[in-house]
Short mmCIF file of C-alpha atoms in Angstrom, two decimals:
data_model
loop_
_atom_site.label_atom_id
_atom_site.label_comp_id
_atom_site.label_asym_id
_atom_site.label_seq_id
_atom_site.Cartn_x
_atom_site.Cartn_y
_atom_site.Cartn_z
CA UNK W 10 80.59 90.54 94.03
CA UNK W 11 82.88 92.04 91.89
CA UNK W 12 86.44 91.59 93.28
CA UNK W 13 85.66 89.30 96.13
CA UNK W 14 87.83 86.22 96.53
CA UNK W 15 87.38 82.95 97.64
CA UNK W 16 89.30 83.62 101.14
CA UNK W 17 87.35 86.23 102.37
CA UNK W 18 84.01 86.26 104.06
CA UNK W 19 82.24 88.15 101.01
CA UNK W 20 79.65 85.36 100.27
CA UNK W 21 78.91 84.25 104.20
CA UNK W 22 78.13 88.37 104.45
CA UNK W 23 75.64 88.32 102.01
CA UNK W 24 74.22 84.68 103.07
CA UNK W 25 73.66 86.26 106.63
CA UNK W 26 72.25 89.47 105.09
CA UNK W 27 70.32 87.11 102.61
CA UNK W 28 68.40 84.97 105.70
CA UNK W 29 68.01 87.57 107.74
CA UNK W 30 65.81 89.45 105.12
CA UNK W 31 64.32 86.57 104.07
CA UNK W 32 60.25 86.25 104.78
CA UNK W 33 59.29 83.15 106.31
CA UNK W 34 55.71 82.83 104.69
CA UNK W 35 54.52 86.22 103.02
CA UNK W 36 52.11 86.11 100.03
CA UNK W 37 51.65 89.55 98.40
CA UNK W 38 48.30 89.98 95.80
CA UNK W 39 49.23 86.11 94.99
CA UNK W 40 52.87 86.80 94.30
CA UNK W 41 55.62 85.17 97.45
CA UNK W 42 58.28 87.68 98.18
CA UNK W 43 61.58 86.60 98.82
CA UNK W 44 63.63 89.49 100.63
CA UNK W 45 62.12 92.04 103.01
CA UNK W 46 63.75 94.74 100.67
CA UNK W 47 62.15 97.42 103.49
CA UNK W 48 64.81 96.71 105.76
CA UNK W 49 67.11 98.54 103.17
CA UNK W 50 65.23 101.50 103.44
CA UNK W 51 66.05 102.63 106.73
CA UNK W 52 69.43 104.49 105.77
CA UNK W 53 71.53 103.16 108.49
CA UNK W 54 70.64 99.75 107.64
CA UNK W 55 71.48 100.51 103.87
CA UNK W 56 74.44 102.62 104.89
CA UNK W 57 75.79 99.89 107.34
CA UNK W 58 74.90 97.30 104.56
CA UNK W 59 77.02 99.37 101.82
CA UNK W 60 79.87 100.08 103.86
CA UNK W 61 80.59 96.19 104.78
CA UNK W 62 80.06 95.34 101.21
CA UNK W 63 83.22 97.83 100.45
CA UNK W 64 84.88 96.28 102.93
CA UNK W 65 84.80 93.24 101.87
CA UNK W 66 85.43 94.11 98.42
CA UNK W 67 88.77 96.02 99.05
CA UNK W 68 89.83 93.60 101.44
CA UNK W 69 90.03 90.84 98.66
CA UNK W 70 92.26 92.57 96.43
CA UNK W 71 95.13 94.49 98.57
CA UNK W 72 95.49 91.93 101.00
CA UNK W 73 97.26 89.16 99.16
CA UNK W 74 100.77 88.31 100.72
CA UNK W 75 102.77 87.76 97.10
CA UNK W 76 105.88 87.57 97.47
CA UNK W 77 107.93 88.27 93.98
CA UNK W 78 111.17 86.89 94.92
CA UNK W 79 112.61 83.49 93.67
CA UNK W 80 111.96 80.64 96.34
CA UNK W 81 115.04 80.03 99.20
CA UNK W 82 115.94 76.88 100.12
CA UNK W 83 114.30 77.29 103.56
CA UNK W 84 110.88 77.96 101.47
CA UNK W 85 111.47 74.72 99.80
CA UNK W 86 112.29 72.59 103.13
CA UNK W 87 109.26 74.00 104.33
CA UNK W 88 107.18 72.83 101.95
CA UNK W 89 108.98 69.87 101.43
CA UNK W 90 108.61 69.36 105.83
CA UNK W 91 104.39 70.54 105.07
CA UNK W 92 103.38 67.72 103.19
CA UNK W 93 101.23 64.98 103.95
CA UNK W 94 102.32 61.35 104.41
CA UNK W 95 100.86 58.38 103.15
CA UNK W 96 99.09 60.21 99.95
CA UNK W 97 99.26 58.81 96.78
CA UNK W 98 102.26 59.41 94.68
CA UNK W 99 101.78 62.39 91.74
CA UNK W 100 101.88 62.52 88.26
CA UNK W 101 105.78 61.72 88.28
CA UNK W 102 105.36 58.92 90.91
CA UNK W 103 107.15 60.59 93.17
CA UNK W 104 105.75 59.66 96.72
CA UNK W 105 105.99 62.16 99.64
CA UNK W 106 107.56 59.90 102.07
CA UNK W 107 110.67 59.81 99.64
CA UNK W 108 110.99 63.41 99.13
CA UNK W 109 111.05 63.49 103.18
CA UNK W 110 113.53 60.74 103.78
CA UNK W 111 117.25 63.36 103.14
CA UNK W 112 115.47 66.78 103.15
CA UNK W 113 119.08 68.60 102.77
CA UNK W 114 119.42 66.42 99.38
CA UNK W 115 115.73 66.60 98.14
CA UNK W 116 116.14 70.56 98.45
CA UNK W 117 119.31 70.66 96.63
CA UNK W 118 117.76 68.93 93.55
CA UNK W 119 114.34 70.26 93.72
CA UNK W 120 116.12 73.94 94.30
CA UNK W 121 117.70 74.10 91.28
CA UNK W 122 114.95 72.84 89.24
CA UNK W 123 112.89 75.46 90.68
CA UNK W 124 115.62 78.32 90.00
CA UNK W 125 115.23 77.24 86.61
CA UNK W 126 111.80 77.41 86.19
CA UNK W 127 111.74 80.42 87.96
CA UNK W 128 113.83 81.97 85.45
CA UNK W 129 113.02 80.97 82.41
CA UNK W 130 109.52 81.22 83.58
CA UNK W 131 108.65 77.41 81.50
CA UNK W 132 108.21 73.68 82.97
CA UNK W 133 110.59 71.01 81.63
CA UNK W 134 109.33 67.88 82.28
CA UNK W 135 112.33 65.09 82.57
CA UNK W 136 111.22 61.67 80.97
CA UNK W 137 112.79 60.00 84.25
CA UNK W 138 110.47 61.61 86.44
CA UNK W 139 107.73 59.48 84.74
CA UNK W 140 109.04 56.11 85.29
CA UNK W 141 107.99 54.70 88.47
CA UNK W 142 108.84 51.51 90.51
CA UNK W 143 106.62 48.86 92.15
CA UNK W 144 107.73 46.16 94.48
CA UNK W 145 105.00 43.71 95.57
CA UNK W 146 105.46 42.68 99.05
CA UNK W 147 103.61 39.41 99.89
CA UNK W 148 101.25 39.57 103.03
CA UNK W 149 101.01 36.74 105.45
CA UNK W 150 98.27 34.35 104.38
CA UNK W 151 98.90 34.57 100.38
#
């Protein structure tokens, strides 16, 4: 288990392995076994079992797509375009419909905040960003 990451299939692997050597009901001089460790014996079994486990393993740590560069502004529409409507505003009570409303604008600001902490590699948080603004609108019937 060593290496594996959450992405990967790792743990499903050994869940399949897992049920497929599990006995159903086996009672041995009193004692239940768990695992039908004889299926590992046969060498292609164990050999097939080993290589899928490095596999996995290796798979987990050289695939990750990091990219080391500061963010673009087309990185930051993106993500800006990717999220989800209607969710609860943040910690800075900042809701995503009004990050979405002048995406050209919202990137400018956001981009150079993000340059920032990019470089200096440390969050500033502004007071402003943790004042927020409620209007009650009345519904019909109140």
């Amino acid at each position: 288990m060593k290496g594996a990451d959450v992405g990967t299939d790792y743990h499903l692997v050994l869940a399949k392995l897992r049920l497929k050597m599990k006995r159903h009901v086996i009672v041995n001089n009193g004692k239940r076994l768990k695992f039908q460790v004889n299926l590992l014996q046969d060498i292609n079994k164990r050999k097939k079992f080993q290589k899928t486990r490095q596999v996995f393993s290796q798979s987990s740590t050289n695939d990750l797509p990091i990219n080391p560069e500061q963010p673009s502004n087309e990185e930051t529409a993106k993500a800006i375009k990717a999220l989800k409507s209607n969710k609860a505003a943040g910690p800075y009570l900042i809701p995503p419909e009004e990050l979405k409303v002048d995406i050209p604008t919202t990137v400018d600001i956001l981009y150079g905040i993000f340059v920032n902490i990019w470089e200096q590699e440390k969050v500033h948080v502004r007071s402003d960003w943790k004042e927020g603004h409620l209007i009650k609108l009345p519904k019909k019937g109140d």
